Structures are given as C-alpha cells and as structure tokens.
PDB file of C-alpha atoms in Angstrom:
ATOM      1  CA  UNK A   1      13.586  18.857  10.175  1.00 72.00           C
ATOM      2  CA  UNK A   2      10.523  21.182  11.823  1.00 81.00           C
ATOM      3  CA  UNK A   3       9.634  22.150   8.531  1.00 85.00           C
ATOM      4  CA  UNK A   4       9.259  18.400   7.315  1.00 89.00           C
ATOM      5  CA  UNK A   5       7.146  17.354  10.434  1.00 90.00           C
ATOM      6  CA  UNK A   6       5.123  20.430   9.758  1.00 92.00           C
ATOM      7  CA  UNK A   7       4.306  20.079   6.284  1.00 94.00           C
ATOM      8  CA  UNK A   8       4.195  16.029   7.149  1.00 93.00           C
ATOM      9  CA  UNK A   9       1.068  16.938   9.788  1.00 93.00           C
ATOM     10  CA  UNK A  10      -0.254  19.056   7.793  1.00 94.00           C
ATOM     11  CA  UNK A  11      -1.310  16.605   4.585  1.00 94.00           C
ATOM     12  CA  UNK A  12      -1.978  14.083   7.302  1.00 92.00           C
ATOM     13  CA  UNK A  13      -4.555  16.134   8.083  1.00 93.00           C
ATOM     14  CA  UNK A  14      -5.723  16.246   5.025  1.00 95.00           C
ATOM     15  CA  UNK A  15      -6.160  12.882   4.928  1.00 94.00           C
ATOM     16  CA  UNK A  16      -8.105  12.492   7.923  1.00 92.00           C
ATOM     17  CA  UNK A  17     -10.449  15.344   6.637  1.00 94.00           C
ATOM     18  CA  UNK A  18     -10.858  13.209   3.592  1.00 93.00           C
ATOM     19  CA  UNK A  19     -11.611  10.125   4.993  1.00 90.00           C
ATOM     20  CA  UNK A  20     -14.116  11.993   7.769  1.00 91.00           C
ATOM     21  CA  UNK A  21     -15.736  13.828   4.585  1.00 92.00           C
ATOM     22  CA  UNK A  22     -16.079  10.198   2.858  1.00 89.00           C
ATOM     23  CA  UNK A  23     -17.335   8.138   5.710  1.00 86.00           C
ATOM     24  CA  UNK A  24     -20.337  11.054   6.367  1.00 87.00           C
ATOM     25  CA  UNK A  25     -20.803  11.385   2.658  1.00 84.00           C
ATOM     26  CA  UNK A  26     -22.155   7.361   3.177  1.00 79.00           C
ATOM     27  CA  UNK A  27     -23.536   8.018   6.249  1.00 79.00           C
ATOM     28  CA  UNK A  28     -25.927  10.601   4.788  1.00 79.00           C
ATOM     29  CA  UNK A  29     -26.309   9.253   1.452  1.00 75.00           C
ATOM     30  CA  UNK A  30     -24.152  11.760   0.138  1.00 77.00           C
ATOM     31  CA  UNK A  31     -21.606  11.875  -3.026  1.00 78.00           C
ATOM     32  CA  UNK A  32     -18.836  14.633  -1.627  1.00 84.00           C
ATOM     33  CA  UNK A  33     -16.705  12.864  -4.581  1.00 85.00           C
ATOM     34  CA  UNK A  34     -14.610  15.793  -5.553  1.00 89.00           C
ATOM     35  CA  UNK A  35     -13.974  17.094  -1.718  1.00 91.00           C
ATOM     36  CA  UNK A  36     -12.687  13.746  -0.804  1.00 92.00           C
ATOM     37  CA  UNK A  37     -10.760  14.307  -3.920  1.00 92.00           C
ATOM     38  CA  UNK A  38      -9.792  17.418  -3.660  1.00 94.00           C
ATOM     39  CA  UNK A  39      -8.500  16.832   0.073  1.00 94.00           C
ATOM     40  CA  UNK A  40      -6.406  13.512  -0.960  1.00 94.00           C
ATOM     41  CA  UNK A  41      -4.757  15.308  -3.395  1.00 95.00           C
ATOM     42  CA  UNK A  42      -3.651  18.605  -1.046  1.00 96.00           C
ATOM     43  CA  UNK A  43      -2.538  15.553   1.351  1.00 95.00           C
ATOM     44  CA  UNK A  44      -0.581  14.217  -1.361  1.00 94.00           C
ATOM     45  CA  UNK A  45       0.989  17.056  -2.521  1.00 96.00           C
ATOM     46  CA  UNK A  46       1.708  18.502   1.073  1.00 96.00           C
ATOM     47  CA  UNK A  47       3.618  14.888   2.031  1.00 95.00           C
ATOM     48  CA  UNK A  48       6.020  14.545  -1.489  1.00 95.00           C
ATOM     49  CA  UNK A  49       7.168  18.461  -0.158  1.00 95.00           C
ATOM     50  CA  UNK A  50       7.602  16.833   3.272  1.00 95.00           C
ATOM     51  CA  UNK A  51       9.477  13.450   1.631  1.00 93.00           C
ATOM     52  CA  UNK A  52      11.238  15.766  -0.953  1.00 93.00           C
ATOM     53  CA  UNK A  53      12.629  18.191   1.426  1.00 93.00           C
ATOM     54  CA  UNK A  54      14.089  15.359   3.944  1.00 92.00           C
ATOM     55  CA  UNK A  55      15.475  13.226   0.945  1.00 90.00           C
ATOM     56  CA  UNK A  56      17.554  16.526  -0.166  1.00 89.00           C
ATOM     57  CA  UNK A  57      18.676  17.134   3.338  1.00 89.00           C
ATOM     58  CA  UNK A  58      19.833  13.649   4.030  1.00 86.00           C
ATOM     59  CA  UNK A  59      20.886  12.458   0.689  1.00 82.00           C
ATOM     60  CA  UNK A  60      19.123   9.735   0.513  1.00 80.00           C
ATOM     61  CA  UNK A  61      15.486   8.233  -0.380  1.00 80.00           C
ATOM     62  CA  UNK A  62      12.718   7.345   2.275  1.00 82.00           C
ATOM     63  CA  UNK A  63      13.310   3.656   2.586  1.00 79.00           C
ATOM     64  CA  UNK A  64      15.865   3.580   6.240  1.00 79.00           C
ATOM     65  CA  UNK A  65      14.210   4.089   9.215  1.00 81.00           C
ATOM     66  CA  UNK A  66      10.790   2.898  10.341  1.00 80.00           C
ATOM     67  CA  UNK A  67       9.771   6.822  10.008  1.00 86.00           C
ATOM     68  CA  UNK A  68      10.878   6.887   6.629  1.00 86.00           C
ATOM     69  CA  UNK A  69       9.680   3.471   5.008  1.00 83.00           C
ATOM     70  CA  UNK A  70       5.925   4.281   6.552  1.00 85.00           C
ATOM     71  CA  UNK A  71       6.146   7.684   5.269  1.00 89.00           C
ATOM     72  CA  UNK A  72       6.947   6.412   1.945  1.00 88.00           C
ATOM     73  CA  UNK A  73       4.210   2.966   2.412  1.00 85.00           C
ATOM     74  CA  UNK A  74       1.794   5.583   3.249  1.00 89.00           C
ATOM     75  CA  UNK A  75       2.808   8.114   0.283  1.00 91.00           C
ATOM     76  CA  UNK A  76       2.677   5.093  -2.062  1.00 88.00           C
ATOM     77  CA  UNK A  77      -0.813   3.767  -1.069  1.00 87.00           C
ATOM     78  CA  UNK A  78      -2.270   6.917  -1.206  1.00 91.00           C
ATOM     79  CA  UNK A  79      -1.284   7.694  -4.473  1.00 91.00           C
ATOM     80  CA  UNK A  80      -2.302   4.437  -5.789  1.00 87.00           C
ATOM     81  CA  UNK A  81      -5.491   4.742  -4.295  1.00 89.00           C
ATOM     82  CA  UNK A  82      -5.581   8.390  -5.359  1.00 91.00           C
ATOM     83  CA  UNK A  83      -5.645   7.832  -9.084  1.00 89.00           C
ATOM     84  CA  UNK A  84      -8.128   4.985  -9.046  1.00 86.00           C
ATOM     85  CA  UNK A  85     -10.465   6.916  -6.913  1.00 89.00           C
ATOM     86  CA  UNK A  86      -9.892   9.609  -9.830  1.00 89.00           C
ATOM     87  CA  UNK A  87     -10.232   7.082 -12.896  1.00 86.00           C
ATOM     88  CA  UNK A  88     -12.603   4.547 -12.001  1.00 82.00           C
ATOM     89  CA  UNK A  89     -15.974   6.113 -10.704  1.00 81.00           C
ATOM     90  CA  UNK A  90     -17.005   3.019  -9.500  1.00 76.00           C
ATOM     91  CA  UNK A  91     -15.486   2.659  -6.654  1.00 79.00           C
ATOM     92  CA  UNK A  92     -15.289   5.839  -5.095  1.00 82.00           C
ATOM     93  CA  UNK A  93     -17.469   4.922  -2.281  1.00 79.00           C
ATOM     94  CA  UNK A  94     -14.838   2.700  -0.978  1.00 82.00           C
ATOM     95  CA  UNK A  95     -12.395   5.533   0.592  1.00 86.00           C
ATOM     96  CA  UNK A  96     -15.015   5.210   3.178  1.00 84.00           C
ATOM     97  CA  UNK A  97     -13.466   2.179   4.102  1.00 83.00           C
ATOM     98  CA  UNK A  98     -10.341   2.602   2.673  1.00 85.00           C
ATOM     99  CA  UNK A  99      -9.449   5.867   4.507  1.00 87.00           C
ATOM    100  CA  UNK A 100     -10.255   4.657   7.827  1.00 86.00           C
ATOM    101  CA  UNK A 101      -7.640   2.015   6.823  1.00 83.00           C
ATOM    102  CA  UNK A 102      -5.236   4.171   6.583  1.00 85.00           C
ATOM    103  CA  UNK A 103      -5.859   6.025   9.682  1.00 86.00           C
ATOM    104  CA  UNK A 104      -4.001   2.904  11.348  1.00 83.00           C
ATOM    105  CA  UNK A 105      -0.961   3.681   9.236  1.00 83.00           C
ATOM    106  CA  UNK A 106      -1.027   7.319   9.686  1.00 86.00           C
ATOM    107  CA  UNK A 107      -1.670   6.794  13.681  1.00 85.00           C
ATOM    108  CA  UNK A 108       1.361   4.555  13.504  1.00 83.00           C
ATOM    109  CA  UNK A 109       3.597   7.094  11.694  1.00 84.00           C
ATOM    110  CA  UNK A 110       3.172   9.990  13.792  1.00 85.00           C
ATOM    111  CA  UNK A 111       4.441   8.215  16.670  1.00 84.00           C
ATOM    112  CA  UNK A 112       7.487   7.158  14.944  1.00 83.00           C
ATOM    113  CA  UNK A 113      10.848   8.595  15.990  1.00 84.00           C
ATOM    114  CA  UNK A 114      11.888  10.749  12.506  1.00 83.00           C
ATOM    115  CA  UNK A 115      15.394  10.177  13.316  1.00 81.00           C
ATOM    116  CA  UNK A 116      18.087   9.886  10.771  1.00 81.00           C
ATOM    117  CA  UNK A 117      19.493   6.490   9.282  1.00 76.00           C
ATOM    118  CA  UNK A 118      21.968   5.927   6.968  1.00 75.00           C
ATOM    119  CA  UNK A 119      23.004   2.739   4.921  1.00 72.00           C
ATOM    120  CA  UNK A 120      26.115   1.059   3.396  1.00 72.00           C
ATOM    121  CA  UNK A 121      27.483   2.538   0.306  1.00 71.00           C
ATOM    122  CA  UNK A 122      27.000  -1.314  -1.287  1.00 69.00           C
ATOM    123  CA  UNK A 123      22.625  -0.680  -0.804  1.00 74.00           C
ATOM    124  CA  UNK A 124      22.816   2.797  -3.385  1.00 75.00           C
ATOM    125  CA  UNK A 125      22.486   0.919  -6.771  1.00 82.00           C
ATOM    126  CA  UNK A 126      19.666   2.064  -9.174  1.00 86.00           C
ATOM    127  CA  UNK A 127      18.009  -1.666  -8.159  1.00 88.00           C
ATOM    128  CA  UNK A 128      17.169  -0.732  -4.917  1.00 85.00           C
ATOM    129  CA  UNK A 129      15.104   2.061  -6.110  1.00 87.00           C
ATOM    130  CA  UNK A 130      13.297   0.017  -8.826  1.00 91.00           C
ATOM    131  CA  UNK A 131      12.920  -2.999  -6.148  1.00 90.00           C
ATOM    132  CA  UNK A 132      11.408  -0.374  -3.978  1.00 87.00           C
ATOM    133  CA  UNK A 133       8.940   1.373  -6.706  1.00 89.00           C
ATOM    134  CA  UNK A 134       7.103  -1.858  -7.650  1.00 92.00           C
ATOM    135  CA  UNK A 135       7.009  -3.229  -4.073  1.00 89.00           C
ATOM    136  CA  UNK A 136       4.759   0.220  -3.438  1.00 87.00           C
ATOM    137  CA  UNK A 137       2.774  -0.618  -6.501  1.00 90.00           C
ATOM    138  CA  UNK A 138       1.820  -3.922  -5.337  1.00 92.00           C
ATOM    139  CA  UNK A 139       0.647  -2.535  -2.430  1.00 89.00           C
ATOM    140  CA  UNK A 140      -0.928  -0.515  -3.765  1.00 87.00           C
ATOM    141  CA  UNK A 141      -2.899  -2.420  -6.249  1.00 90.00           C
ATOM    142  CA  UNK A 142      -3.939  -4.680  -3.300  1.00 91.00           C
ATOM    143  CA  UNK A 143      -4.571  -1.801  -1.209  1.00 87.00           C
ATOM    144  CA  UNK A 144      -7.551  -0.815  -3.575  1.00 88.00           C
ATOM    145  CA  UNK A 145      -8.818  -4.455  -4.194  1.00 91.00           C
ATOM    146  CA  UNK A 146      -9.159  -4.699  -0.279  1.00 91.00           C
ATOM    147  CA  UNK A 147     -11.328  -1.332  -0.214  1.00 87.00           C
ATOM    148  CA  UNK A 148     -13.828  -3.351  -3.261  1.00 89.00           C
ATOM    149  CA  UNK A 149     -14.149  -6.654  -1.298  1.00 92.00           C
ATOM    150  CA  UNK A 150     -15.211  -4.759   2.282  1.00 89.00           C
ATOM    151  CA  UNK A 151     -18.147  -3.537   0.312  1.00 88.00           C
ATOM    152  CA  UNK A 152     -18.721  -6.849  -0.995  1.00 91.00           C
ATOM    153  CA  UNK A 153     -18.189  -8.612   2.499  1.00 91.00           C
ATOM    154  CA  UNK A 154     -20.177  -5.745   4.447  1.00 88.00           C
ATOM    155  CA  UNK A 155     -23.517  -6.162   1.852  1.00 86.00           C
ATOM    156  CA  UNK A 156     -23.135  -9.727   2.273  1.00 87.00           C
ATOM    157  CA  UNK A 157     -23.552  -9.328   6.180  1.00 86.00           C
ATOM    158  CA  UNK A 158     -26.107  -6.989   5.743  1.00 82.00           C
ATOM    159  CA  UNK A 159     -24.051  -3.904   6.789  1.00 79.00           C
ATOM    160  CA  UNK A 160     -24.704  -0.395   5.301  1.00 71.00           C
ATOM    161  CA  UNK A 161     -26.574  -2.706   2.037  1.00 71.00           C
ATOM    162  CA  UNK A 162     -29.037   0.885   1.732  1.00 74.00           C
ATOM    163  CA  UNK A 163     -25.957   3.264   1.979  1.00 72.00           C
ATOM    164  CA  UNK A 164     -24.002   1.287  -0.437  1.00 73.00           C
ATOM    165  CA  UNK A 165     -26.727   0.193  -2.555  1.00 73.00           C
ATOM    166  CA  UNK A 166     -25.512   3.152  -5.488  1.00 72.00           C
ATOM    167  CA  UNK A 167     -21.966   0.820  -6.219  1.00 77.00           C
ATOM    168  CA  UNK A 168     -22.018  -1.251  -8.996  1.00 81.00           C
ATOM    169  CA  UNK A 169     -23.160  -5.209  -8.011  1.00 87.00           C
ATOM    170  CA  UNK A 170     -20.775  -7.046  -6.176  1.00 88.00           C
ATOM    171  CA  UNK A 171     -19.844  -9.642  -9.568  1.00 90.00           C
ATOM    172  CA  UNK A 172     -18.708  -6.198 -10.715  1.00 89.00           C
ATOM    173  CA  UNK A 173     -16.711  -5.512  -7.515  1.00 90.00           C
ATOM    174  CA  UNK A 174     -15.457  -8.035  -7.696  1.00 93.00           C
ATOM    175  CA  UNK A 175     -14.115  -8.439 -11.440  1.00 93.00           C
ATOM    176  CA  UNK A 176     -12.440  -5.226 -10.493  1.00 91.00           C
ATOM    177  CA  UNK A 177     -10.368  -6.800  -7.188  1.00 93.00           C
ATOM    178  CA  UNK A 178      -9.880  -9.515  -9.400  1.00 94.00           C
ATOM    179  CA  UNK A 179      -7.964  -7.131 -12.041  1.00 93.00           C
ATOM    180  CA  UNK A 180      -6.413  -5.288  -8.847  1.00 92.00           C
ATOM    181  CA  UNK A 181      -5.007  -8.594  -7.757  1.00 94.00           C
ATOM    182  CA  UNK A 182      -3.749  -9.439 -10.720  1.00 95.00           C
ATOM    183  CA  UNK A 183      -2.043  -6.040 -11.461  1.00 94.00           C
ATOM    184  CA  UNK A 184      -0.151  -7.021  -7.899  1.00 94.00           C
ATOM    185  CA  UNK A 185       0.767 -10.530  -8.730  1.00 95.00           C
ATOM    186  CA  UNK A 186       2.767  -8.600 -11.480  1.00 95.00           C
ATOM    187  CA  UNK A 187       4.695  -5.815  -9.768  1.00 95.00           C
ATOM    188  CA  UNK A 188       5.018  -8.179  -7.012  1.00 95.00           C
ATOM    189  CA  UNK A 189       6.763 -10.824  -9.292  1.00 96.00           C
ATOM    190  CA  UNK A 190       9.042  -7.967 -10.533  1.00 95.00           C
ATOM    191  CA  UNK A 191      10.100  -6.872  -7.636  1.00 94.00           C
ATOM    192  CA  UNK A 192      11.629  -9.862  -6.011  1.00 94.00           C
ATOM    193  CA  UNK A 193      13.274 -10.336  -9.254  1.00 94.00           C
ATOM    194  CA  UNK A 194      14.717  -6.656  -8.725  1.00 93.00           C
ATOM    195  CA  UNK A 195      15.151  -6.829  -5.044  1.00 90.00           C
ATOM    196  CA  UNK A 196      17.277 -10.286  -5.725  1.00 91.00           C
ATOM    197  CA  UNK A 197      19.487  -8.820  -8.273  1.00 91.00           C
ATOM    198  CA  UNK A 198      20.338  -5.905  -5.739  1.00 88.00           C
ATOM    199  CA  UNK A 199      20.599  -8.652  -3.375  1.00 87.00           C
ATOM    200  CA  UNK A 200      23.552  -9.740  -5.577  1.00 87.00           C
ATOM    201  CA  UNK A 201      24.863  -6.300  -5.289  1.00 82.00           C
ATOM    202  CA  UNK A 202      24.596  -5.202  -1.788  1.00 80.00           C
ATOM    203  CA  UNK A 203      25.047  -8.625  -0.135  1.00 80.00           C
ATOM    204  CA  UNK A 204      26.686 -10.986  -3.157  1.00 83.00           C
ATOM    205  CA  UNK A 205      24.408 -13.525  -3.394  1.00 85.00           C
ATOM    206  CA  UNK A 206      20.324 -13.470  -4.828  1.00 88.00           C
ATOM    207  CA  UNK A 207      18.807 -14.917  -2.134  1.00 86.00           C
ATOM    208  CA  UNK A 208      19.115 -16.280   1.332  1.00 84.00           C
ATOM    209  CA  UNK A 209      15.904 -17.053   2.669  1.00 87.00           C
ATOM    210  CA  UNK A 210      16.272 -14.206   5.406  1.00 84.00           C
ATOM    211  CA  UNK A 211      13.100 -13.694   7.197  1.00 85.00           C
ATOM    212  CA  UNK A 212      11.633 -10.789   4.820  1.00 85.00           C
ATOM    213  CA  UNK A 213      12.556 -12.690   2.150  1.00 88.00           C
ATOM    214  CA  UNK A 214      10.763 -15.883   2.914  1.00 90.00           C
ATOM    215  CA  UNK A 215       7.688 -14.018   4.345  1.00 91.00           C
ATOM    216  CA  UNK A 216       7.579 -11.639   0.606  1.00 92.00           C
ATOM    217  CA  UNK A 217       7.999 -15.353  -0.678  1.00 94.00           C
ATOM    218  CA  UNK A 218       4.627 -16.359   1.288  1.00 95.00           C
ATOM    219  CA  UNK A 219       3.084 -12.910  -0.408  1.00 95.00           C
ATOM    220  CA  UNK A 220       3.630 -13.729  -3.490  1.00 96.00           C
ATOM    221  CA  UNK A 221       2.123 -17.859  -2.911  1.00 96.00           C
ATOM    222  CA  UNK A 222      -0.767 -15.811  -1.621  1.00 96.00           C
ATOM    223  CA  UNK A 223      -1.383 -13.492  -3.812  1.00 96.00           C
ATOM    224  CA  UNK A 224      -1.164 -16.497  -6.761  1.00 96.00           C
ATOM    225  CA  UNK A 225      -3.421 -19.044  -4.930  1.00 96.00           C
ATOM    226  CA  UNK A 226      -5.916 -16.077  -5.077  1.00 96.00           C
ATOM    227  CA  UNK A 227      -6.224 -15.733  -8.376  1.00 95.00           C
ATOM    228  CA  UNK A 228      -5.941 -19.349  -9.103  1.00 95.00           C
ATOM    229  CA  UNK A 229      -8.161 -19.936  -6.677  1.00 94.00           C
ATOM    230  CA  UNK A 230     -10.750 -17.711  -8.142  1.00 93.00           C
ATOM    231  CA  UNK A 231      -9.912 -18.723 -11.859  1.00 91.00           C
ATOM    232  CA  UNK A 232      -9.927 -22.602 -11.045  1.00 92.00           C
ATOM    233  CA  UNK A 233     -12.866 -22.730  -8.507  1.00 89.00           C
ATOM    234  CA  UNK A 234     -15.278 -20.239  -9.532  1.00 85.00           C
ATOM    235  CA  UNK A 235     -15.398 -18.636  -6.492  1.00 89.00           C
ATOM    236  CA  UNK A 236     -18.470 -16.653  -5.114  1.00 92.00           C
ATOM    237  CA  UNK A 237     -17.214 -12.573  -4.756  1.00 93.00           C
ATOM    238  CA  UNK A 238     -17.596 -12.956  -0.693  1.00 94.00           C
ATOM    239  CA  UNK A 239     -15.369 -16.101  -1.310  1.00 95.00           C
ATOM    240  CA  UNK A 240     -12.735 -14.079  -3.413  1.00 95.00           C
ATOM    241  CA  UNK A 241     -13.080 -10.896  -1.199  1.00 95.00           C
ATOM    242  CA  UNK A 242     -12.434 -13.108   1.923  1.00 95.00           C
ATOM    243  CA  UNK A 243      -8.784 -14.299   0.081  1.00 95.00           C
ATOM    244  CA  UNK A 244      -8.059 -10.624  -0.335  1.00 95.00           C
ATOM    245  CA  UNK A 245      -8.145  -9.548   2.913  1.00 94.00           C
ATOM    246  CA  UNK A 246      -5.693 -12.409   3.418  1.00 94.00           C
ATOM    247  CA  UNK A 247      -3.800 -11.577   1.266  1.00 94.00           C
ATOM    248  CA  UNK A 248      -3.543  -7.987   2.330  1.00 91.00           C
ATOM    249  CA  UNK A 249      -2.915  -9.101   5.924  1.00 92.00           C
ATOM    250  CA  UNK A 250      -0.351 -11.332   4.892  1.00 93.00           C
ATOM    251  CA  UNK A 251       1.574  -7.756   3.225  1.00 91.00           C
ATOM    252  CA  UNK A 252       1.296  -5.768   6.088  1.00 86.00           C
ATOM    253  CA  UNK A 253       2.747  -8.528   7.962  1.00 87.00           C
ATOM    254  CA  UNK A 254       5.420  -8.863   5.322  1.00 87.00           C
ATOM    255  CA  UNK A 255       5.876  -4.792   4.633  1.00 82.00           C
ATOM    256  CA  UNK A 256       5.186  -3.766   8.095  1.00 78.00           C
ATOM    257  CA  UNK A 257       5.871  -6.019  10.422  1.00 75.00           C
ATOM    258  CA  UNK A 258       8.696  -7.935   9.552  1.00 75.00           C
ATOM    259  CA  UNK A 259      11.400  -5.606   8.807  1.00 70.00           C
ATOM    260  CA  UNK A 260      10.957  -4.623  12.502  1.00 69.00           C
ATOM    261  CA  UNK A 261      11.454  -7.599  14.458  1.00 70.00           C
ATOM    262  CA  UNK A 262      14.326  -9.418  11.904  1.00 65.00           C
ATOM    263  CA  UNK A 263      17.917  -9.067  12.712  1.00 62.00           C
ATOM    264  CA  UNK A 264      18.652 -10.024   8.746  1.00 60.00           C
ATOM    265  CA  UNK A 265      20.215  -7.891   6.652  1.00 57.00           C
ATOM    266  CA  UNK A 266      16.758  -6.737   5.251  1.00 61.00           C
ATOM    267  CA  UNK A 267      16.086  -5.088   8.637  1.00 54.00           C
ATOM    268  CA  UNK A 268      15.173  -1.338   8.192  1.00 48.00           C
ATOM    269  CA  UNK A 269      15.682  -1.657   4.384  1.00 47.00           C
ATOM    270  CA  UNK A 270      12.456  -2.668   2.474  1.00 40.00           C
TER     271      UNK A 270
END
C-alpha cells in the first residue's frame, strides 16, 4: 500500500503544480496552455497507476471506502476536465478556477484513512460498474460547466474582467455550460436507471427512497429545472451560471456528503 500512497502524492502534486501554473498564467497575462496540460496529464497518469495497483491488490474497484470513492470522484473529474481543456480551446482559462476547485477535493483526500473495505458478494454485478461510470460523467460534465459560469459570474462583478478579457463572450460561455449541463442531465438520467436496476440486484427492490437516493433524486430536479429554466425563461448567462453553481453544490452534497452521514444501504457505496 506505500507504493499506492506514493505514486497517489505524487500526481497530486501534479495537480497542484498545474493549477499554481494556471492561476499565474492569468495573473500575468500568460497562456502556459500546454504546461498546465502537460502537468494534468502526468497527474492523471500517475493516479490510474495508484487506482490500478490498489484495485489488483484488493480485488475490487475504487468505489468502498471514503478513500477510495474520492480517489476515484477526483480521478473522474479530472479526466473529464482533462479532455475538454484538450478539445475545446475556449475554455482553457478556466482551470484557473477549476483547479483551485479541486484543491478542496484533493485536501480532503489526503487526509482520508486508505484503509481497506470490502462489500457483499450481492453489490459485484456488471451494473454497479456502469451505475458508477456515468455517475462520474455527470460530474464531470457539470464539473466543467461550473469552471465556464465563474468566469461569467467573476466579469459580471468586475473581477479579473482585463485578465480574462482573451475568453470568448460570456453568451458563448455560456452556450457551452448550457451543452455541459445538458450532457449531465443525460448520464445523470442513465445512471439512476442503472443504479436502480442494481438496486434490484443487490438489495431486491429498484428503489426505496434511502437518503442518497432521494438527494440524487433532488440532482437530477436540479439539474432539469436548469435547463428548463434557461430554455423557457431566456435567462441572462449570470442568471444561468448562478443555477449551475447550484446545481453543482447540490452534487457534492449528493456525491460527497451524503454517503457519509446515511446509515442506508447506499452508505460507503456510490
């Protein structure tokens, strides 16, 4: 296990580095596009050796203990946010708010106990790791919609307007969210349907209202007023970036928060 927590502090980091590099290249008016790049991707690769080499030892994927399901939140979101920083040019700018985001996560998984966990035989169907994949899309997709609307909401108040002024106009901006939002409306549909049919599996019934299940419930109501909201109403981009951030508050409650405090079956087990 030294070698995991090793390798583990080793691409995070790398991720610091890349979100220091970032948040200077605004500060100076730089464009250090492919070092921040560069260093996300050595993170990434350094923590899938780290996941890879504890799923092989303990037989079992990174979705049990509160080490293990921020490791893999954290793996997850910086992939996502990895290839759209790589495919859409636009928005590169934003890891310097969307690193320092993450900084919170990382913070919070280094103090985690890595201890081992294991789970019922019932919970090791080929649902659970499908229910698990799109969940980490989602938040993904949301993850990178949050980074656009800070830059909206921060030229709006007047913050940084100079440093950002080289991003595309915030009705762009915020097209893009919109798109990112509606990507995670998607995966996030999918993936209660998934999670309830391993529900049926693991537990024998679909649902039960537990309380990850009603809170992912409240995501997904959140995540569709949103775009209704935006579709219906016309909303102004500060408007529509002001829902996001709810709605990505609302996840972390949901991803984060919840599966630590419930005694329901869903506890440790995202």
């Amino acid at each position: 296990m030294e070698q995991e927590l090793q390798i583990l502090w080793a691409a995070v980091t790398a991720y610091v580095l890349a979100g220091v590099v970032a948040v200077v290249g605004v500060v100076l008016g730089k464009r250090p596009e492919r070092s921040v790049l560069v260093l996300m991707l050595a993170g990434l690769a350094l923590q899938t050796l780290s996941i890879g080499l504890r799923w092989d030892r303990l037989g079992h994927g990174p979705f049990i203990t509160m080490f293990e399901i921020l490791c893999s939140n954290v793996w997850s979101l910086m992939t996502a946010y990895s290839l759209a920083y790589w495919r859409i040019s636009r928005i590169r700018a934003t890891a310097a708010i969307v690193m320092p985001l993450m900084f919170i996560m990382l913070g919070w998984l280094m103090v985690a106990h890595p201890g081992e966990g294991h789970y019922p035989p019932t919970y090791n169907t080929p649902w659970l790791y499908i229910h698990i994949g799109l969940g980490k899309v989602f938040l993904g997709a949301v993850l990178v919609a949050v980074g656009l609307s800070c830059v909206i909401l921060m030229r709006h108040a007047g913050i940084g307007r100079q440093r950002l002024a080289h991003l595309p106009a915030n009705p762009q901006l915020d097209e893009l969210a919109f798109r990112c939002m509606a990507i995670g409306l998607i995966f996030h549909t999918l993936m209660l349907i998934a999670g309830a049919i391993w529900a049926q599996d693991a537990w024998g019934r679909y649902w039960a209202w537990d309380p990850l299940e009603t809170w992912a419930f409240i995501t997904w109501l959140t995540v569709a007023f949103t775009i209704h909201a935006r579709l219906a109403y016309r909303l102004s981009p500060p408007a529509h970036a002001g829902l996001v951030l709810a709605v990505f508050i609302t996840a972390f409650l949901t991803f984060f928060g919840v599966p630590f405090i419930s005694a329901a079956p869903h506890q440790g087990a995202v």
